[in-house]
């Protein structure tokens, strides 16, 4: 049956939109943005309803209405609560693409897309520094013409993630050290690790979140071409891993097998140092995309339990019910106050429970939660420090 919706990307999501429009808002209490801004319009129901009415042509779309599609961190908490497992974040992503194409994206999203080349150069420079510091090789980048880059001695590539590589270099070094030690196997010569190639490209997630679909597809194609020569790619940041595992296949963009660094470590659990961090008070905060997105709840907890000799402490709501850090969905760029308020809530909860070290496994959350008056650590940096 032909959709009544006039915006094609939203017409393809009509059934998800209608589920929300006619729903008694069963997920309203879990949306971090709706909660922190105390706005009915910003509940998942409100945002989906506005997208639906906009696509139906019920009102002249303006910037203020379009803005609501960016009031989402992509935390997936509403999907978790929903009886239909409705993909609200994905549908709002389609709304972002429609509104971006109509010139109605918020300034923060436009700025991300407009500065893409500059961001890409900075990422490549950071990854080059990482290569120099860690004795790894750089993955040869495919040319814009589609021609493959030069040969590489490595069969395994590592994608560290922009948040780590550009904003948390110490953690990025730790990730590379773990990739070299556990991700490549030995080459038979006295156990020396095989070479590991660092990928100096972004998966394109910020462009997708901005609504710049064409630019995202270009970024995805460039990464796909560059990774073609490798047998596998290990990915540290769960945001990159989720987009490469879910969005790329849907868009028909081929990749070699995408492995999560947390899985690589969990598979080598017996070789991780036991009790080396005993006595440290660690509290694990599930990153949304690693937990609800990729289903990894047990692996990071098992790794921390191995390092510390005891399971990590928990946040008030954990695992499937975990709450967002405010870092996702481009919220820091489009609604910085809301993003900061969500992060402050997480830190306050952590402190009320007795504090200690708040542990994440996501570059964006690490950046978002740091500097708010509590110690924040990254899972991979903790593993690397325990190995030193
Ligand atoms: S996501 Fe599910 S529970 Fe939430 S408003 Fe939509 S249909 Fe209702
Ligand atoms: S994905 Fe998270 S932030 Fe987005 S609408 Fe759902 S609950 Fe709100």
Tab-separated table of C-alpha atoms and ligand atoms in Angstrom:
chain	number	residue	atom	x	y	z
A	1	UNK	CA	0.000	0.000	0.000
A	2	UNK	CA	1.300	3.439	-0.923
A	3	UNK	CA	2.360	5.504	2.075
A	4	UNK	CA	0.480	8.678	2.865
A	5	UNK	CA	3.724	10.230	4.042
A	6	UNK	CA	5.359	12.713	1.697
A	7	UNK	CA	8.960	12.530	2.927
A	8	UNK	CA	10.405	9.345	1.375
A	9	UNK	CA	12.821	8.331	4.156
A	10	UNK	CA	10.008	8.665	6.696
A	11	UNK	CA	7.474	6.996	4.394
A	12	UNK	CA	9.677	3.901	4.642
A	13	UNK	CA	9.297	4.061	8.455
A	14	UNK	CA	5.550	4.673	8.512
A	15	UNK	CA	4.666	1.657	10.617
A	16	UNK	CA	7.196	2.592	13.335
A	17	UNK	CA	5.954	6.184	13.318
A	18	UNK	CA	2.326	5.098	13.646
A	19	UNK	CA	3.127	2.771	16.529
A	20	UNK	CA	4.463	5.723	18.498
A	21	UNK	CA	1.734	8.179	17.464
A	22	UNK	CA	-1.006	5.845	18.753
A	23	UNK	CA	0.900	4.672	21.816
A	24	UNK	CA	0.087	5.625	25.406
A	25	UNK	CA	3.754	6.682	25.751
A	26	UNK	CA	4.921	3.615	27.626
A	27	UNK	CA	8.569	4.675	27.298
A	28	UNK	CA	8.163	8.313	28.264
A	29	UNK	CA	10.048	7.978	31.561
A	30	UNK	CA	13.248	6.610	30.046
A	31	UNK	CA	14.232	9.308	27.561
A	32	UNK	CA	17.212	11.214	28.978
A	33	UNK	CA	16.580	14.263	26.790
A	34	UNK	CA	12.844	14.453	27.506
A	35	UNK	CA	13.607	14.084	31.208
A	36	UNK	CA	16.396	16.604	31.518
A	37	UNK	CA	14.494	19.225	29.508
A	38	UNK	CA	11.198	18.295	31.262
A	39	UNK	CA	9.425	18.423	27.919
A	40	UNK	CA	6.503	16.316	26.704
A	41	UNK	CA	7.438	17.242	23.138
A	42	UNK	CA	10.854	15.651	23.630
A	43	UNK	CA	9.587	12.281	24.833
A	44	UNK	CA	10.047	9.564	22.184
A	45	UNK	CA	6.273	9.817	21.536
A	46	UNK	CA	6.493	13.599	21.037
A	47	UNK	CA	9.468	13.473	18.677
A	48	UNK	CA	8.039	10.618	16.623
A	49	UNK	CA	4.631	12.311	16.434
A	50	UNK	CA	6.153	15.553	15.154
A	51	UNK	CA	8.166	13.643	12.541
A	52	UNK	CA	4.992	11.813	11.491
A	53	UNK	CA	2.881	14.980	11.186
A	54	UNK	CA	5.731	16.727	9.337
A	55	UNK	CA	5.972	13.834	6.881
A	56	UNK	CA	2.180	13.932	6.393
A	57	UNK	CA	2.426	17.621	5.548
A	58	UNK	CA	0.177	18.689	8.437
A	59	UNK	CA	2.184	21.850	9.057
A	60	UNK	CA	4.837	23.905	7.349
A	61	UNK	CA	8.071	22.522	8.652
A	62	UNK	CA	10.351	25.037	10.303
A	63	UNK	CA	13.632	24.927	12.158
A	64	UNK	CA	12.020	24.696	15.600
A	65	UNK	CA	10.027	21.584	14.649
A	66	UNK	CA	12.956	20.019	12.799
A	67	UNK	CA	15.162	20.604	15.842
A	68	UNK	CA	13.314	17.946	17.849
A	69	UNK	CA	14.727	15.168	15.649
A	70	UNK	CA	18.178	16.031	17.055
A	71	UNK	CA	16.933	15.832	20.679
A	72	UNK	CA	18.009	12.183	20.858
A	73	UNK	CA	21.243	10.614	22.034
A	74	UNK	CA	20.514	7.324	20.280
A	75	UNK	CA	20.614	5.668	23.698
A	76	UNK	CA	18.067	2.976	22.693
A	77	UNK	CA	16.393	3.102	26.117
A	78	UNK	CA	12.977	3.654	24.515
A	79	UNK	CA	13.435	0.633	22.251
A	80	UNK	CA	14.315	-1.454	25.266
A	81	UNK	CA	11.151	-0.395	27.079
A	82	UNK	CA	8.880	-0.660	24.021
A	83	UNK	CA	6.710	-3.742	23.518
A	84	UNK	CA	7.244	-3.386	19.756
A	85	UNK	CA	10.980	-2.792	20.142
A	86	UNK	CA	10.374	0.286	18.023
A	87	UNK	CA	13.541	1.724	16.460
A	88	UNK	CA	12.917	5.338	17.483
A	89	UNK	CA	16.542	6.476	17.132
A	90	UNK	CA	16.777	5.077	13.594
A	91	UNK	CA	13.502	6.714	12.565
A	92	UNK	CA	14.599	10.040	14.036
A	93	UNK	CA	17.829	9.521	12.053
A	94	UNK	CA	15.719	9.305	8.890
A	95	UNK	CA	13.903	12.497	9.975
A	96	UNK	CA	17.281	14.201	10.457
A	97	UNK	CA	18.263	13.288	6.901
A	98	UNK	CA	15.016	14.736	5.507
A	99	UNK	CA	15.327	17.947	7.513
A	100	UNK	CA	19.052	18.306	6.754
A	101	UNK	CA	18.302	18.026	3.018
A	102	UNK	CA	15.605	20.698	3.449
A	103	UNK	CA	18.143	23.065	5.015
A	104	UNK	CA	16.531	22.875	8.457
A	105	UNK	CA	19.251	21.133	10.475
A	106	UNK	CA	20.421	22.867	13.668
A	107	UNK	CA	23.661	24.843	13.518
A	108	UNK	CA	25.591	22.224	15.494
A	109	UNK	CA	24.750	19.496	12.982
A	110	UNK	CA	25.517	21.730	9.988
A	111	UNK	CA	28.874	22.617	11.548
A	112	UNK	CA	29.821	18.936	11.943
A	113	UNK	CA	29.108	18.273	8.275
A	114	UNK	CA	30.774	21.509	7.111
A	115	UNK	CA	33.972	20.812	9.047
A	116	UNK	CA	34.251	17.194	7.899
A	117	UNK	CA	37.391	17.646	5.837
A	118	UNK	CA	39.152	19.472	8.646
A	119	UNK	CA	38.052	16.806	11.156
A	120	UNK	CA	39.323	14.077	8.813
A	121	UNK	CA	42.732	15.741	8.515
A	122	UNK	CA	42.977	16.046	12.303
A	123	UNK	CA	42.038	12.402	12.736
A	124	UNK	CA	44.647	11.283	10.182
A	125	UNK	CA	47.297	13.383	11.972
A	126	UNK	CA	46.361	11.877	15.362
A	127	UNK	CA	46.487	8.338	13.995
A	128	UNK	CA	49.894	9.054	12.412
A	129	UNK	CA	51.128	10.111	15.876
A	130	UNK	CA	49.690	6.914	17.341
A	131	UNK	CA	51.536	4.849	14.721
A	132	UNK	CA	54.780	6.619	15.503
A	133	UNK	CA	54.322	6.179	19.274
A	134	UNK	CA	53.288	2.533	19.167
A	135	UNK	CA	55.367	1.036	16.351
A	136	UNK	CA	52.302	0.122	14.302
A	137	UNK	CA	51.788	0.716	10.589
A	138	UNK	CA	49.280	2.984	8.915
A	139	UNK	CA	46.574	1.323	6.813
A	140	UNK	CA	47.043	2.564	3.231
A	141	UNK	CA	44.017	4.701	2.415
A	142	UNK	CA	42.140	4.019	-0.818
A	143	UNK	CA	42.038	6.951	-3.234
A	144	UNK	CA	38.902	9.003	-3.853
A	145	UNK	CA	38.913	7.524	-7.377
A	146	UNK	CA	38.226	4.135	-5.775
A	147	UNK	CA	41.756	2.866	-6.489
A	148	UNK	CA	43.030	0.742	-3.613
A	149	UNK	CA	45.897	2.111	-1.525
A	150	UNK	CA	49.354	0.517	-1.508
A	151	UNK	CA	50.181	-2.864	0.038
A	152	UNK	CA	50.254	-3.393	3.795
A	153	UNK	CA	52.318	-5.916	5.759
A	154	UNK	CA	49.378	-6.291	8.183
A	155	UNK	CA	46.355	-8.585	7.788
A	156	UNK	CA	44.497	-7.096	10.755
A	157	UNK	CA	43.346	-3.477	10.930
A	158	UNK	CA	42.421	-1.581	14.092
A	159	UNK	CA	39.927	1.265	14.115
A	160	UNK	CA	40.443	3.159	17.360
A	161	UNK	CA	37.592	5.659	16.914
A	162	UNK	CA	37.724	9.460	16.564
A	163	UNK	CA	36.769	10.196	20.173
A	164	UNK	CA	39.716	8.199	21.442
A	165	UNK	CA	42.218	9.115	18.721
A	166	UNK	CA	41.498	12.846	18.738
A	167	UNK	CA	40.510	13.509	22.337
A	168	UNK	CA	41.983	10.768	24.535
A	169	UNK	CA	45.418	9.934	23.170
A	170	UNK	CA	46.584	8.043	26.279
A	171	UNK	CA	43.551	5.739	26.039
A	172	UNK	CA	44.084	5.415	22.284
A	173	UNK	CA	47.664	4.267	22.924
A	174	UNK	CA	46.323	1.699	25.406
A	175	UNK	CA	43.861	0.443	22.782
A	176	UNK	CA	46.645	0.039	20.222
A	177	UNK	CA	48.809	-1.793	22.768
A	178	UNK	CA	45.951	-4.224	23.460
A	179	UNK	CA	45.282	-4.645	19.748
A	180	UNK	CA	48.918	-5.538	19.118
A	181	UNK	CA	49.144	-7.876	22.086
A	182	UNK	CA	45.854	-9.728	21.764
A	183	UNK	CA	44.476	-8.983	18.333
A	184	UNK	CA	47.021	-10.187	15.817
A	185	UNK	CA	48.470	-13.467	17.066
A	186	UNK	CA	52.178	-14.303	16.948
A	187	UNK	CA	54.085	-14.722	13.715
A	188	UNK	CA	56.006	-17.720	14.945
A	189	UNK	CA	59.264	-15.870	15.503
A	190	UNK	CA	59.688	-16.057	19.261
A	191	UNK	CA	56.118	-14.940	19.716
A	192	UNK	CA	56.619	-11.523	18.145
A	193	UNK	CA	53.231	-10.063	17.270
A	194	UNK	CA	52.188	-9.738	13.646
A	195	UNK	CA	51.929	-6.169	12.362
A	196	UNK	CA	48.770	-4.238	13.064
A	197	UNK	CA	47.532	-1.476	10.775
A	198	UNK	CA	45.812	1.578	12.239
A	199	UNK	CA	42.965	3.007	10.197
A	200	UNK	CA	43.242	6.795	9.766
A	201	UNK	CA	39.590	7.145	8.696
A	202	UNK	CA	36.288	7.766	10.455
A	203	UNK	CA	33.324	5.390	10.122
A	204	UNK	CA	31.147	8.415	9.328
A	205	UNK	CA	28.850	8.170	12.345
A	206	UNK	CA	28.952	11.944	13.072
A	207	UNK	CA	27.764	12.606	9.511
A	208	UNK	CA	24.952	10.098	9.907
A	209	UNK	CA	23.950	11.753	13.175
A	210	UNK	CA	24.115	15.180	11.545
A	211	UNK	CA	21.686	13.992	8.871
A	212	UNK	CA	24.237	14.339	6.047
A	213	UNK	CA	23.428	10.991	4.415
A	214	UNK	CA	25.302	11.581	1.139
A	215	UNK	CA	28.500	12.535	2.960
A	216	UNK	CA	28.043	9.543	5.287
A	217	UNK	CA	27.825	7.183	2.319
A	218	UNK	CA	31.037	8.688	0.888
A	219	UNK	CA	32.814	8.153	4.223
A	220	UNK	CA	31.506	4.582	4.416
A	221	UNK	CA	32.665	3.857	0.850
A	222	UNK	CA	36.155	5.192	1.611
A	223	UNK	CA	36.439	3.042	4.738
A	224	UNK	CA	35.115	-0.007	2.895
A	225	UNK	CA	37.706	0.406	0.119
A	226	UNK	CA	40.521	0.901	2.590
A	227	UNK	CA	39.570	-2.170	4.621
A	228	UNK	CA	39.199	-4.389	1.556
A	229	UNK	CA	42.782	-5.606	1.777
A	230	UNK	CA	42.455	-6.781	5.407
A	231	UNK	CA	41.192	-10.103	6.754
A	232	UNK	CA	39.460	-8.460	9.714
A	233	UNK	CA	39.067	-5.164	11.508
A	234	UNK	CA	39.061	-4.778	15.273
A	235	UNK	CA	36.982	-1.845	16.521
A	236	UNK	CA	37.407	-0.281	19.952
A	237	UNK	CA	34.628	2.295	20.146
A	238	UNK	CA	31.106	0.839	20.365
A	239	UNK	CA	29.601	3.704	18.350
A	240	UNK	CA	31.838	2.880	15.368
A	241	UNK	CA	31.263	-0.854	15.855
A	242	UNK	CA	27.481	-0.460	15.911
A	243	UNK	CA	27.387	1.608	12.737
A	244	UNK	CA	29.803	-0.753	10.955
A	245	UNK	CA	27.876	-3.849	12.026
A	246	UNK	CA	24.326	-2.552	11.539
A	247	UNK	CA	24.200	0.451	9.221
A	248	UNK	CA	26.861	-0.572	6.685
A	249	UNK	CA	25.195	-3.932	5.859
A	250	UNK	CA	21.780	-2.225	5.549
A	251	UNK	CA	23.348	0.282	3.151
A	252	UNK	CA	25.054	-2.502	1.164
A	253	UNK	CA	28.580	-1.360	2.112
A	254	UNK	CA	30.914	-4.379	2.393
A	255	UNK	CA	33.466	-4.770	5.178
A	256	UNK	CA	35.720	-7.581	6.380
A	257	UNK	CA	34.558	-9.199	9.658
A	258	UNK	CA	34.168	-6.498	12.333
A	259	UNK	CA	35.370	-7.685	15.756
A	260	UNK	CA	34.869	-5.783	19.001
A	261	UNK	CA	37.985	-5.146	21.063
A	262	UNK	CA	36.035	-6.102	24.184
A	263	UNK	CA	35.341	-9.523	22.613
A	264	UNK	CA	39.010	-9.948	21.673
A	265	UNK	CA	39.940	-9.329	25.324
A	266	UNK	CA	37.140	-11.499	26.716
A	267	UNK	CA	38.323	-14.379	24.529
A	268	UNK	CA	41.782	-14.066	26.141
A	269	UNK	CA	40.413	-13.644	29.667
A	270	UNK	CA	42.743	-16.264	31.147
A	271	UNK	CA	45.792	-14.291	30.028
A	272	UNK	CA	44.660	-10.988	31.560
A	273	UNK	CA	46.376	-10.175	34.852
A	274	UNK	CA	44.278	-11.326	37.816
A	275	UNK	CA	43.787	-9.053	40.836
A	276	UNK	CA	46.300	-6.478	39.608
A	277	UNK	CA	43.838	-3.679	40.398
A	278	UNK	CA	42.631	-5.216	43.685
A	279	UNK	CA	41.517	-2.580	46.146
A	280	UNK	CA	40.427	-0.070	43.503
A	281	UNK	CA	36.792	0.908	43.748
A	282	UNK	CA	35.536	0.556	40.188
A	283	UNK	CA	31.973	1.290	39.114
A	284	UNK	CA	30.970	0.282	35.601
A	285	UNK	CA	28.551	2.469	33.645
A	286	UNK	CA	27.204	0.620	30.583
A	287	UNK	CA	27.764	2.638	27.391
A	288	UNK	CA	24.421	2.612	25.518
A	289	UNK	CA	25.825	1.390	22.231
A	290	UNK	CA	27.953	-1.340	23.782
A	291	UNK	CA	25.114	-2.557	26.010
A	292	UNK	CA	21.728	-2.075	24.386
A	293	UNK	CA	23.316	-1.610	20.969
A	294	UNK	CA	25.661	-4.586	20.794
A	295	UNK	CA	24.489	-6.677	23.758
A	296	UNK	CA	27.815	-6.629	25.596
A	297	UNK	CA	26.946	-6.478	29.303
A	298	UNK	CA	28.867	-9.435	30.743
A	299	UNK	CA	32.200	-9.075	28.931
A	300	UNK	CA	33.296	-5.690	30.354
A	301	UNK	CA	32.143	-6.708	33.836
A	302	UNK	CA	34.058	-10.004	33.616
A	303	UNK	CA	37.216	-8.183	32.508
A	304	UNK	CA	36.965	-5.698	35.395
A	305	UNK	CA	36.252	-8.519	37.857
A	306	UNK	CA	39.391	-10.299	36.639
A	307	UNK	CA	41.553	-7.182	37.031
A	308	UNK	CA	40.163	-6.149	40.426
A	309	UNK	CA	39.427	-9.558	41.936
A	310	UNK	CA	35.789	-8.572	42.528
A	311	UNK	CA	32.866	-7.536	40.321
A	312	UNK	CA	32.614	-3.801	39.706
A	313	UNK	CA	30.010	-1.765	41.553
A	314	UNK	CA	26.901	-0.831	39.584
A	315	UNK	CA	25.078	2.369	38.738
A	316	UNK	CA	21.510	2.692	40.109
A	317	UNK	CA	20.200	1.441	36.754
A	318	UNK	CA	22.462	-0.953	34.909
A	319	UNK	CA	22.661	-3.313	31.952
A	320	UNK	CA	19.460	-3.086	29.818
A	321	UNK	CA	18.133	-0.296	32.060
A	322	UNK	CA	21.368	1.725	32.102
A	323	UNK	CA	21.114	5.474	31.616
A	324	UNK	CA	22.875	7.541	29.025
A	325	UNK	CA	25.994	9.702	29.563
A	326	UNK	CA	24.625	12.431	27.276
A	327	UNK	CA	27.439	11.932	24.752
A	328	UNK	CA	25.589	10.289	21.878
A	329	UNK	CA	23.546	11.395	18.901
A	330	UNK	CA	25.569	14.602	18.457
A	331	UNK	CA	23.764	16.007	21.502
A	332	UNK	CA	26.929	17.779	22.767
A	333	UNK	CA	26.930	19.765	19.495
A	334	UNK	CA	23.193	20.333	19.054
A	335	UNK	CA	21.923	20.648	22.657
A	336	UNK	CA	25.044	21.193	24.774
A	337	UNK	CA	23.169	22.167	27.955
A	338	UNK	CA	21.005	19.047	27.876
A	339	UNK	CA	24.047	16.880	27.169
A	340	UNK	CA	25.957	18.408	30.093
A	341	UNK	CA	22.961	18.039	32.435
A	342	UNK	CA	22.575	14.325	31.586
A	343	UNK	CA	26.280	13.726	32.237
A	344	UNK	CA	26.069	15.636	35.533
A	345	UNK	CA	23.187	13.379	36.627
A	346	UNK	CA	25.292	10.245	36.033
A	347	UNK	CA	28.226	11.674	37.979
A	348	UNK	CA	25.935	12.736	40.844
A	349	UNK	CA	24.471	9.206	41.034
A	350	UNK	CA	27.964	7.746	41.089
A	351	UNK	CA	29.029	10.049	43.905
A	352	UNK	CA	25.865	9.400	45.937
A	353	UNK	CA	26.694	5.694	45.805
A	354	UNK	CA	30.136	6.326	47.264
A	355	UNK	CA	32.167	7.373	44.236
A	356	UNK	CA	35.386	5.623	43.256
A	357	UNK	CA	36.421	5.292	39.628
A	358	UNK	CA	33.638	5.517	37.085
A	359	UNK	CA	34.522	3.135	34.259
A	360	UNK	CA	33.266	3.378	30.701
A	361	UNK	CA	34.213	1.656	27.446
A	362	UNK	CA	33.215	4.379	24.991
A	363	UNK	CA	35.313	7.297	23.759
A	364	UNK	CA	32.380	9.708	23.684
A	365	UNK	CA	31.251	8.887	27.222
A	366	UNK	CA	34.828	9.190	28.467
A	367	UNK	CA	35.082	12.690	27.037
A	368	UNK	CA	31.606	13.670	28.238
A	369	UNK	CA	32.018	12.434	31.828
A	370	UNK	CA	35.549	13.688	32.413
A	371	UNK	CA	36.089	17.023	34.113
A	372	UNK	CA	32.906	16.776	36.190
A	373	UNK	CA	34.629	16.259	39.522
A	374	UNK	CA	34.997	12.507	39.626
A	375	UNK	CA	37.623	10.055	38.433
A	376	UNK	CA	36.659	8.513	35.108
A	377	UNK	CA	38.601	5.692	33.474
A	378	UNK	CA	38.364	3.712	30.291
A	379	UNK	CA	38.122	-0.067	30.390
A	380	UNK	CA	40.896	-0.511	27.825
A	381	UNK	CA	43.269	1.853	29.621
A	382	UNK	CA	42.666	-0.078	32.858
A	383	UNK	CA	43.515	-3.372	31.152
A	384	UNK	CA	46.667	-1.884	29.617
A	385	UNK	CA	47.730	-0.393	32.964
A	386	UNK	CA	47.251	-3.755	34.674
A	387	UNK	CA	49.508	-5.359	32.067
A	388	UNK	CA	52.317	-2.832	32.559
B	1	LIG	S1	8.875	3.583	21.334
B	1	LIG	FE1	7.253	2.087	21.785
B	1	LIG	S2	6.638	2.564	23.916
B	1	LIG	FE2	7.729	4.372	23.121
B	1	LIG	S3	6.139	5.718	22.257
B	1	LIG	FE3	6.911	4.463	20.574
B	1	LIG	S4	5.551	2.672	20.484
B	1	LIG	FE4	5.257	3.667	22.485
B	2	LIG	S1	16.934	6.674	21.804
B	2	LIG	FE1	17.170	7.507	23.895
B	2	LIG	S2	17.382	9.732	23.605
B	2	LIG	FE2	16.517	8.870	21.682
B	2	LIG	S3	14.305	9.076	21.898
B	2	LIG	FE3	14.866	7.015	22.640
B	2	LIG	S4	15.160	7.248	24.875
B	2	LIG	FE4	15.196	9.318	23.957
